[in-house]
Coordinates of C-alpha atoms in Angstrom, one line a residue:
M24 CA 13.2 77.1 99.5
A25 CA 16.7 76.2 99.4
L26 CA 16.0 74.8 95.8
A27 CA 14.6 78.3 94.9
L28 CA 17.4 79.9 96.5
I29 CA 20.2 77.5 94.3
I30 CA 18.7 78.4 91.3
S31 CA 18.5 82.0 91.8
A32 CA 21.8 82.5 92.7
T33 CA 23.1 80.2 89.7
A34 CA 20.9 82.7 87.6
A35 CA 22.6 85.6 89.2
L36 CA 25.9 84.6 88.5
A37 CA 25.2 83.4 85.1
A38 CA 23.8 86.8 84.1
V39 CA 27.0 88.7 85.5
F40 CA 29.0 86.4 83.6
C41 CA 27.5 86.8 80.4
S42 CA 27.1 90.5 80.7
Y43 CA 30.4 91.8 79.4
Q44 CA 29.6 93.6 76.6
L45 CA 26.3 95.3 78.6
V46 CA 28.5 96.1 81.2
Q47 CA 31.1 97.6 78.5
H48 CA 28.7 99.6 76.5
Y49 CA 27.7 101.3 79.9
Q50 CA 31.1 102.2 80.8
L51 CA 31.5 103.2 76.7
S52 CA 28.1 105.4 77.4
A53 CA 30.4 107.3 80.2
Y54 CA 28.1 105.6 82.8
H55 CA 25.2 107.9 81.1
I56 CA 22.2 105.7 81.9
P57 CA 19.9 106.5 79.2
E58 CA 22.9 106.6 76.5
Y59 CA 23.5 103.1 77.8
F60 CA 19.9 101.9 76.7
I61 CA 20.1 103.8 73.3
N62 CA 23.4 102.2 72.7
I63 CA 22.4 98.5 73.7
K64 CA 19.1 99.2 71.4
K65 CA 21.4 99.7 68.3
S66 CA 23.3 97.0 68.6
L67 CA 22.8 94.2 71.1
L68 CA 19.3 94.2 71.9
L69 CA 18.2 92.0 69.1
K70 CA 20.6 89.4 69.3
L71 CA 19.9 89.4 73.1
A72 CA 16.3 88.4 72.6
I73 CA 16.7 85.9 70.2
W74 CA 19.3 83.9 72.3
S75 CA 17.0 84.4 75.3
V76 CA 13.7 83.0 73.5
A77 CA 15.8 80.1 72.1
S78 CA 17.2 79.5 75.6
F79 CA 13.7 79.6 77.2
A80 CA 12.4 77.4 74.4
A81 CA 15.3 74.6 74.7
L82 CA 14.5 74.6 78.8
L83 CA 11.1 74.3 78.5
G84 CA 11.1 71.4 76.0
I85 CA 13.6 69.7 78.0
T86 CA 11.9 70.3 81.4
N87 CA 8.4 69.3 79.9
A88 CA 9.9 66.3 78.1
L89 CA 11.7 64.9 81.2
K90 CA 8.9 65.3 83.4
L91 CA 8.0 61.9 81.7
L92 CA 10.4 60.7 84.2
D93 CA 10.1 60.5 87.7
G94 CA 13.1 62.5 90.0
H95 CA 15.0 65.7 89.5
Y96 CA 14.0 66.4 85.8
Y97 CA 14.9 69.9 86.1
L98 CA 18.6 69.3 87.2
L99 CA 19.3 68.4 83.5
G100 CA 17.2 71.6 82.3
L101 CA 19.4 73.4 85.0
A102 CA 22.5 71.9 83.6
A103 CA 21.7 73.1 79.8
F104 CA 21.0 76.4 80.9
I105 CA 24.9 76.5 83.1
A106 CA 26.2 75.3 79.8
A107 CA 24.4 77.8 77.2
M108 CA 25.5 80.7 79.5
T109 CA 29.1 79.2 80.0
F110 CA 29.4 79.4 76.3
L111 CA 27.6 83.2 76.0
S112 CA 30.2 84.1 78.7
V113 CA 33.3 82.8 76.8
K114 CA 32.2 83.8 73.4
Q115 CA 32.2 87.4 74.7
F116 CA 35.4 87.4 76.5
K117 CA 37.3 85.4 73.9
R118 CA 36.3 88.3 71.5
R119 CA 38.9 90.9 70.5
Y120 CA 37.7 94.6 71.6
K121 CA 38.8 97.9 70.2
T122 CA 38.3 99.5 73.7
P123 CA 37.9 96.3 76.8
L124 CA 35.9 96.8 79.7
K125 CA 38.2 98.3 82.1
F126 CA 37.5 96.6 85.7
T127 CA 38.1 99.5 87.5
H128 CA 36.7 100.0 91.2
R129 CA 33.8 101.4 89.9
I130 CA 33.2 98.3 87.5
L131 CA 34.0 96.0 90.4
R132 CA 31.3 98.0 92.6
Y133 CA 28.7 97.7 89.8
L134 CA 28.9 94.2 89.4
F135 CA 28.5 93.4 93.0
I136 CA 25.1 95.3 92.7
L137 CA 24.3 93.4 89.4
F138 CA 24.2 90.3 91.4
L139 CA 22.3 91.3 94.1
V140 CA 19.8 92.7 91.6
N141 CA 19.7 89.7 89.3
F142 CA 19.5 87.4 92.6
G143 CA 16.8 89.9 94.3
F144 CA 14.8 89.5 90.8
W145 CA 15.0 85.7 90.2
I146 CA 14.3 84.4 93.7
G147 CA 11.1 86.2 93.3
I148 CA 10.4 85.1 89.9
V149 CA 11.3 81.6 90.8
D150 CA 9.3 81.6 94.1
A151 CA 6.4 82.5 92.1
L152 CA 7.0 80.1 89.3
L153 CA 6.6 77.4 92.1
K154 CA 2.7 77.8 91.4
F155 CA 3.0 77.3 87.6
P156 CA 4.6 73.8 87.0
I157 CA 3.9 74.0 83.1
I158 CA 7.0 76.5 82.8
N159 CA 8.9 75.9 85.7
Y160 CA 12.4 76.9 85.9
S161 CA 12.6 77.4 82.0
I162 CA 12.0 81.0 82.7
I163 CA 15.5 81.7 83.6
G164 CA 16.0 81.1 79.6
L165 CA 15.6 84.5 79.7
T166 CA 18.5 85.6 81.4
P167 CA 20.5 87.7 78.7
V168 CA 17.5 89.8 77.5
V169 CA 16.3 90.7 81.2
N170 CA 19.8 91.6 82.2
Y171 CA 19.6 94.5 79.4
L172 CA 17.0 96.0 81.9
L173 CA 18.6 94.8 84.9
C174 CA 21.9 96.1 84.1
G175 CA 20.0 99.3 83.8
V176 CA 18.5 99.0 87.4
A177 CA 21.6 98.3 88.6
A178 CA 23.0 101.6 87.4
I179 CA 20.2 103.2 88.7
I180 CA 20.9 102.2 92.2
A181 CA 24.6 102.6 92.4
A182 CA 24.2 106.4 90.9
P183 CA 23.8 108.0 94.2
M184 CA 26.6 106.1 95.9
E185 CA 28.6 106.8 92.9
L186 CA 27.8 110.8 93.0
I187 CA 29.3 110.3 96.7
L188 CA 32.5 109.1 95.7
Q189 CA 32.7 111.4 92.8
T190 CA 32.3 114.2 95.4
K191 CA 34.8 112.8 97.1
Y192 CA 37.6 112.0 94.2
I193 CA 36.9 115.8 92.7
Y194 CA 37.2 117.7 96.5
L195 CA 40.8 115.6 96.6
A196 CA 41.9 116.5 93.4
K197 CA 40.6 120.0 93.8
K198 CA 42.5 120.1 97.3
K199 CA 45.8 118.6 95.3
L200 CA 45.7 121.6 92.7
A201 CA 44.8 124.5 95.4
S202 CA 48.3 122.8 97.2
M203 CA 50.1 123.7 94.1
P204 CA 49.6 127.2 93.4
N205 CA 52.6 127.5 90.8
L206 CA 51.6 124.6 88.5
K207 CA 50.3 126.0 85.2
I208 CA 47.3 124.2 83.9
I209 CA 47.1 123.7 80.0
G210 CA 43.4 122.5 79.1
I211 CA 42.8 121.4 75.5
T212 CA 39.5 120.5 74.0
G213 CA 38.6 120.1 70.6
S214 CA 36.6 118.0 68.1
F215 CA 39.5 115.8 67.3
G216 CA 43.3 116.8 67.6
K217 CA 43.1 117.2 71.4
T218 CA 45.2 113.8 72.2
S219 CA 47.9 114.4 69.7
V220 CA 48.4 118.0 70.3
K221 CA 48.5 117.1 74.3
F222 CA 51.1 114.2 73.6
I223 CA 53.1 116.6 71.0
L224 CA 52.9 119.5 73.8
Q225 CA 54.1 117.3 76.2
K226 CA 57.2 116.2 74.2
L227 CA 57.9 119.8 73.5
L228 CA 57.7 121.1 77.0
E229 CA 60.0 118.3 78.7
G230 CA 63.5 118.8 79.2
Q231 CA 62.4 122.4 80.2
Y232 CA 59.5 121.6 82.4
K233 CA 58.4 119.0 84.4
V234 CA 55.4 118.1 82.9
C235 CA 52.2 115.7 83.7
A236 CA 49.8 115.0 81.1
S237 CA 46.4 113.2 81.6
P238 CA 46.9 109.6 80.0
N239 CA 45.7 108.4 76.8
S240 CA 42.0 109.9 76.7
Y241 CA 41.3 110.2 80.2
N242 CA 39.1 113.6 79.3
T243 CA 35.9 113.0 81.5
P244 CA 35.6 114.5 85.1
M245 CA 36.5 111.3 86.5
G246 CA 39.5 110.3 84.6
L247 CA 40.7 114.0 85.1
C248 CA 40.2 113.4 88.5
R249 CA 42.1 110.0 88.5
A250 CA 45.1 111.9 86.7
I251 CA 45.3 114.2 89.1
N252 CA 45.2 112.5 92.2
E253 CA 47.4 109.4 90.7
N254 CA 49.6 110.6 88.4
L255 CA 50.3 114.6 89.3
K256 CA 53.6 114.9 91.3
P257 CA 54.4 117.8 94.1
D258 CA 57.1 119.0 91.9
D259 CA 55.5 118.8 88.6
Q260 CA 55.4 122.5 86.8
I261 CA 52.6 121.9 84.2
F262 CA 49.8 120.0 84.1
I263 CA 48.4 119.4 80.8
A264 CA 44.5 118.5 80.7
E265 CA 42.6 116.8 77.9
M266 CA 39.0 117.9 78.1
G267 CA 36.3 116.1 76.3
A268 CA 32.6 116.1 75.9
R269 CA 29.5 115.1 74.4
R270 CA 26.8 117.5 75.9
K271 CA 26.4 120.8 76.7
G272 CA 28.2 121.6 79.8
D273 CA 30.7 118.8 80.0
I274 CA 33.7 121.1 79.4
A275 CA 32.2 123.5 82.4
K276 CA 32.5 120.7 84.9
L277 CA 36.2 119.8 83.9
C278 CA 37.2 123.4 84.1
E279 CA 35.6 123.8 87.4
I280 CA 37.8 120.7 88.6
A281 CA 41.0 122.2 86.8
T282 CA 40.4 125.7 86.0
P283 CA 43.1 126.3 82.9
D284 CA 45.8 128.7 82.6
I285 CA 45.9 128.5 79.1
A286 CA 42.9 127.2 77.2
V287 CA 43.4 125.6 73.6
I288 CA 40.7 125.0 71.1
T289 CA 42.2 122.4 68.3
A290 CA 39.3 122.2 66.1
I291 CA 35.2 122.4 65.9
G292 CA 33.8 119.9 63.6
E293 CA 30.8 117.1 62.8
Q294 CA 31.5 115.0 65.8
H295 CA 29.1 113.9 68.5
L296 CA 26.2 115.0 66.4
A297 CA 24.1 112.5 67.6
T298 CA 24.1 114.1 71.3
F299 CA 24.8 117.7 70.1
K300 CA 22.1 117.7 67.3
S301 CA 24.4 120.7 65.6
I302 CA 27.6 121.8 64.9
E303 CA 26.7 125.6 66.6
R304 CA 26.2 123.5 70.0
V305 CA 29.5 121.6 69.5
A306 CA 31.1 125.4 69.1
K307 CA 29.3 127.1 71.7
T308 CA 30.2 123.6 74.2
K309 CA 34.1 123.7 73.4
Y310 CA 34.0 127.7 73.9
E311 CA 33.0 126.7 77.6
I312 CA 37.0 126.5 77.8
I313 CA 37.5 130.0 77.1
E314 CA 34.6 131.0 79.6
N315 CA 36.2 129.4 82.6
L316 CA 39.4 130.5 81.8
K317 CA 41.5 131.9 84.4
P318 CA 41.5 136.0 84.4
Q319 CA 45.2 136.6 83.5
G320 CA 44.8 133.1 81.0
L321 CA 45.6 132.8 77.6
A322 CA 43.2 131.5 74.9
V323 CA 44.6 129.6 72.1
F324 CA 42.7 128.8 68.8
N325 CA 44.1 126.8 65.9
C326 CA 42.1 128.9 62.8
H327 CA 42.1 126.4 60.4
S328 CA 38.1 126.5 60.2
P329 CA 36.0 129.6 59.9
I330 CA 33.9 128.1 63.2
V331 CA 37.3 128.2 65.1
L332 CA 38.3 132.0 63.6
D333 CA 35.0 133.4 64.4
L334 CA 35.3 132.0 68.2
Y335 CA 38.8 134.1 68.0
N336 CA 37.1 137.0 66.6
T337 CA 34.4 137.2 69.6
T338 CA 37.0 136.3 72.2
T339 CA 38.0 139.4 74.3
Q340 CA 40.7 137.6 76.8
N341 CA 44.3 137.6 76.1
K342 CA 44.4 135.1 73.0
L343 CA 46.7 134.0 70.3
M344 CA 45.7 132.6 66.7
V345 CA 47.6 130.1 65.2
G346 CA 47.1 128.8 61.4
A347 CA 48.5 128.3 57.9
S348 CA 47.8 132.5 57.9
E349 CA 50.6 134.8 57.6
N350 CA 48.7 136.9 60.1
S351 CA 49.0 133.9 62.9
F352 CA 51.2 134.3 65.7
A353 CA 52.4 130.7 64.7
Y354 CA 51.6 129.2 61.2
Y355 CA 53.4 126.8 59.0
S356 CA 54.3 127.0 55.0
E357 CA 55.9 124.9 52.3
P358 CA 54.4 121.9 53.9
Q359 CA 55.8 118.1 52.3
T360 CA 54.0 115.2 53.2
F361 CA 55.4 111.9 52.4
N362 CA 54.5 108.0 53.3
R363 CA 57.3 108.3 56.1
G364 CA 56.7 111.7 57.4
S365 CA 56.6 115.4 56.8
K366 CA 58.5 118.9 56.5
F367 CA 57.7 121.9 56.7
K368 CA 58.8 125.4 57.3
L369 CA 57.4 126.7 61.0
T370 CA 57.0 130.5 62.2
I371 CA 56.4 131.2 65.2
D372 CA 56.4 135.4 66.2
N373 CA 58.0 136.3 62.8
Q374 CA 61.2 133.9 63.5
S375 CA 61.4 130.9 60.7
I376 CA 62.7 127.2 61.3
D377 CA 62.6 124.1 59.0
C378 CA 61.2 121.4 60.6
V379 CA 61.4 117.6 59.9
T380 CA 58.9 115.2 61.7
A381 CA 58.0 111.1 61.3
L382 CA 54.0 112.3 62.1
L383 CA 51.9 111.5 58.9
G384 CA 49.7 113.7 57.4
M385 CA 49.0 117.7 56.8
H386 CA 46.6 117.3 59.9
N387 CA 49.9 116.6 62.1
I388 CA 51.5 119.8 61.1
G389 CA 48.6 121.8 62.1
N390 CA 49.1 119.9 65.6
I391 CA 52.7 120.4 65.8
T392 CA 52.2 124.0 64.9
L393 CA 49.7 124.4 67.6
A394 CA 51.6 122.6 70.3
A395 CA 54.9 124.7 69.2
A396 CA 53.3 128.0 69.9
I397 CA 52.6 127.2 73.2
A398 CA 56.0 125.5 74.2
Y399 CA 57.2 129.0 72.6
K400 CA 55.3 131.2 74.5
L401 CA 56.3 129.3 77.6
G402 CA 59.8 130.0 76.9
V403 CA 61.3 126.8 75.0
S404 CA 63.5 128.1 72.5
L405 CA 62.5 127.6 68.3
E406 CA 65.9 125.5 68.0
D407 CA 64.9 123.4 71.0
I408 CA 61.0 123.0 69.4
A409 CA 62.5 121.9 65.7
Q410 CA 64.8 119.4 67.6
K411 CA 61.9 117.7 69.7
I412 CA 59.7 117.6 66.6
T413 CA 62.1 115.1 64.8
E414 CA 61.9 113.2 68.0
L415 CA 58.0 112.7 67.8
K416 CA 56.4 109.5 67.4
P417 CA 52.7 108.8 66.5
A418 CA 50.4 108.0 69.2
P419 CA 49.1 104.6 68.8
H420 CA 46.0 104.1 66.6
R421 CA 46.5 107.7 64.9
L422 CA 48.0 107.5 61.8
Q423 CA 50.5 105.1 63.3
L424 CA 52.7 103.2 60.6
I425 CA 53.3 99.3 61.3
E426 CA 55.4 97.0 59.0
S427 CA 54.1 93.7 59.1
A428 CA 54.1 90.2 57.1
G429 CA 55.3 92.1 54.1
M430 CA 52.6 94.5 54.1
T431 CA 52.5 98.0 55.5
I432 CA 49.7 99.1 57.6
I433 CA 48.6 102.7 58.5
D434 CA 46.5 102.4 62.1
D435 CA 44.3 105.4 62.1
S436 CA 41.4 103.4 63.8
F437 CA 40.9 106.2 66.6
N438 CA 40.3 108.6 64.3
A439 CA 36.3 109.3 64.3
N440 CA 36.1 112.4 62.0
L441 CA 35.6 113.3 58.2
E442 CA 38.8 115.7 58.3
G443 CA 41.0 113.3 59.9
A444 CA 39.4 110.5 57.6
K445 CA 40.7 112.5 54.8
A446 CA 43.7 113.3 56.0
A447 CA 44.8 109.7 56.3
L448 CA 43.3 108.9 53.1
D449 CA 46.1 111.4 51.4
V450 CA 48.9 109.6 53.3
L451 CA 47.5 106.3 51.6
R452 CA 47.4 108.1 48.2
S453 CA 51.2 108.5 48.7
F454 CA 52.2 104.9 48.7
L455 CA 53.4 103.0 45.3
Q456 CA 51.9 99.5 46.2
K457 CA 48.6 98.4 45.9
K458 CA 46.2 100.4 48.3
V459 CA 43.5 98.5 50.3
V460 CA 41.2 100.7 53.1
I461 CA 39.4 98.5 55.8
T462 CA 36.6 101.0 57.0
A463 CA 33.3 100.6 59.1
G464 CA 33.0 104.6 58.5
L465 CA 32.0 107.6 60.8
V466 CA 29.6 107.0 63.9
D467 CA 27.8 109.5 66.1
M468 CA 26.6 111.8 63.3
G469 CA 22.7 112.0 64.0
K470 CA 20.9 113.1 61.0
R471 CA 24.3 113.3 59.1
Q472 CA 25.3 109.6 59.4
K473 CA 24.2 109.0 55.6
S474 CA 25.6 112.3 54.1
V475 CA 28.8 112.1 55.8
N476 CA 29.5 108.4 55.1
E477 CA 28.8 108.9 51.3
E478 CA 31.4 111.8 51.7
L479 CA 33.6 109.2 53.1
G480 CA 33.1 106.9 50.3
K481 CA 33.9 109.3 47.3
Y482 CA 37.0 110.2 49.3
I483 CA 37.8 106.4 49.8
A484 CA 37.2 106.4 45.7
G485 CA 39.9 108.9 44.9
A486 CA 42.9 107.1 47.2
A487 CA 42.3 103.4 47.1
D488 CA 42.4 100.5 44.9
W489 CA 40.2 98.2 47.2
C490 CA 37.6 99.1 49.9
I491 CA 36.9 96.5 52.5
I492 CA 33.5 98.0 54.7
T493 CA 32.1 96.8 57.9
G494 CA 29.6 98.2 60.4
P495 CA 26.2 99.7 59.7
N496 CA 27.5 102.1 57.6
S497 CA 28.2 100.0 54.7
L498 CA 25.5 100.9 52.6
Y499 CA 26.4 104.7 52.7
I500 CA 29.9 104.2 51.8
Y501 CA 29.1 102.0 49.1
D502 CA 26.8 104.4 47.5
G503 CA 29.5 106.9 47.8
L504 CA 32.0 104.6 46.2
V505 CA 29.9 103.8 43.6
K506 CA 28.9 107.6 43.0
A507 CA 32.7 108.3 42.7
N508 CA 33.1 105.7 39.5
F509 CA 34.8 103.1 41.9
S510 CA 34.6 99.8 40.5
P511 CA 31.7 97.5 42.7
K512 CA 34.5 94.1 41.8
R513 CA 36.8 96.0 44.3
I514 CA 34.2 96.7 47.1
R515 CA 33.8 93.8 49.7
V516 CA 31.2 94.2 52.7
C517 CA 31.7 92.1 55.5
D518 CA 30.0 91.8 58.8
N519 CA 32.9 92.3 61.4
L520 CA 36.7 93.0 61.1
N521 CA 38.1 89.4 61.2
Q522 CA 36.4 88.9 57.9
A523 CA 37.9 91.9 56.5
V524 CA 41.4 90.7 57.5
N525 CA 40.6 87.4 55.8
I526 CA 39.9 89.4 53.1
L527 CA 42.9 91.1 52.9
N528 CA 45.0 88.2 53.4
S529 CA 43.1 87.2 49.9
I530 CA 44.4 90.3 47.7
S531 CA 47.6 89.2 46.3
G532 CA 50.6 91.2 45.8
S533 CA 52.7 93.7 47.7
K534 CA 50.0 96.0 49.4
V535 CA 49.3 98.9 52.0
V536 CA 46.5 99.1 54.0
L537 CA 44.4 101.8 56.0
F538 CA 42.6 100.7 59.0
Q539 CA 40.3 103.7 59.7
N540 CA 37.6 104.7 62.1
D541 CA 37.6 100.9 63.3
L542 CA 33.8 100.9 64.8
P543 CA 33.6 101.7 68.6
D544 CA 32.6 98.9 70.6
N545 CA 29.5 101.0 71.3
F546 CA 28.2 100.7 68.6

């Protein structure tokens, strides 16, 4: 029995250490259990199965071959298993991830439950295998693929406890907001542009107000609660909350925590179609922020698309139109974009001023105009807004310009929509050097996955001299490039980002490279 306990504990520890990617996928799936299983099936299940079968076969061979010898033959097999799992763990920890696993309190609780689940499972299996000496302890070689299922089981077991804790954090966040009756809450949602508009608006308001904005992409209920409970100070006057959604009702849940005084829709586009299924459902979900606006609140729409304009026209609350049209409360004109920034004329409430910014791309002019309209409504003068615009810096991985080792890098790896991808390619087109695109295409597009990535390939063909493709969208992007008469000799397809960088370094001459739509880790 002592031996069974030792082997079971070893297998359980090995399972936890080699489950980095599994746990990371669970976190990237916003702790949504069905989505966790879907994501693993897409990207990791086959690799786990192959690794497990190979481990089982090797252990079976070792243990049975050593039966010819007397003594504790299983120890060498167990040592081989530990070595294999250590190798697998180290390999996962050394890999560079776009969004690494965050060891939050929730994840640490989950890992403890995962160990207990694995230990309970393996002690039952090992005890049963004492009756089947042919297989013996070799069955623990299947740990990687079994752990795929046990990670899901651990998530199910942890769910009730997490629900209780979430209820507590939501209560504390609501209580804190209730204690600040003069705090003005600005909620920002949209298919894209949320984070950029949030940080631009924060910059425009600072100096006149004490502003707290949810950090990075904290746009889930727990991310919002964490921003309120940890970041919001008692003397803050404005709280800017980014609100994301992957399913119907997500925005309503966020508004229940932090009901906005000002609700902003940045854009409606083809994103998260794998869960939303249609752009109409995307629009209805984003509109939840308007439906949950405070009675005397203000609804602000970036009316660059017909869908957002339709939402504006159906809204009866106090509302504001922002866009390129002269009928808007705020709009821009005479835009000029360069490879180091942009200039444009900003008009708000029939007053105009010339603006210059280091932010790249036409879409950022739209983002600035939207943020400027809100800042103006909150009392910031047009002159102060124009001055703040000159001080804006790009958010990391969102059209961020980096000079490195004799080449210019445009880091747009957090962009995940076709409109933003086209805007980045327009920026690339403005450079004189040899132009290279490294892309994994657009993901989470549902039935539109093929057509959207083909369209992306066609657009790349008009902007780049070389295209390096990675990930499961490679064939679609390749087809789009070829259909647009892009030379196949200047297309390279590779397995991962490291290979792409090696290919990039082999291209001679002065060059500018656009890292676009880097494949998310959960794909």
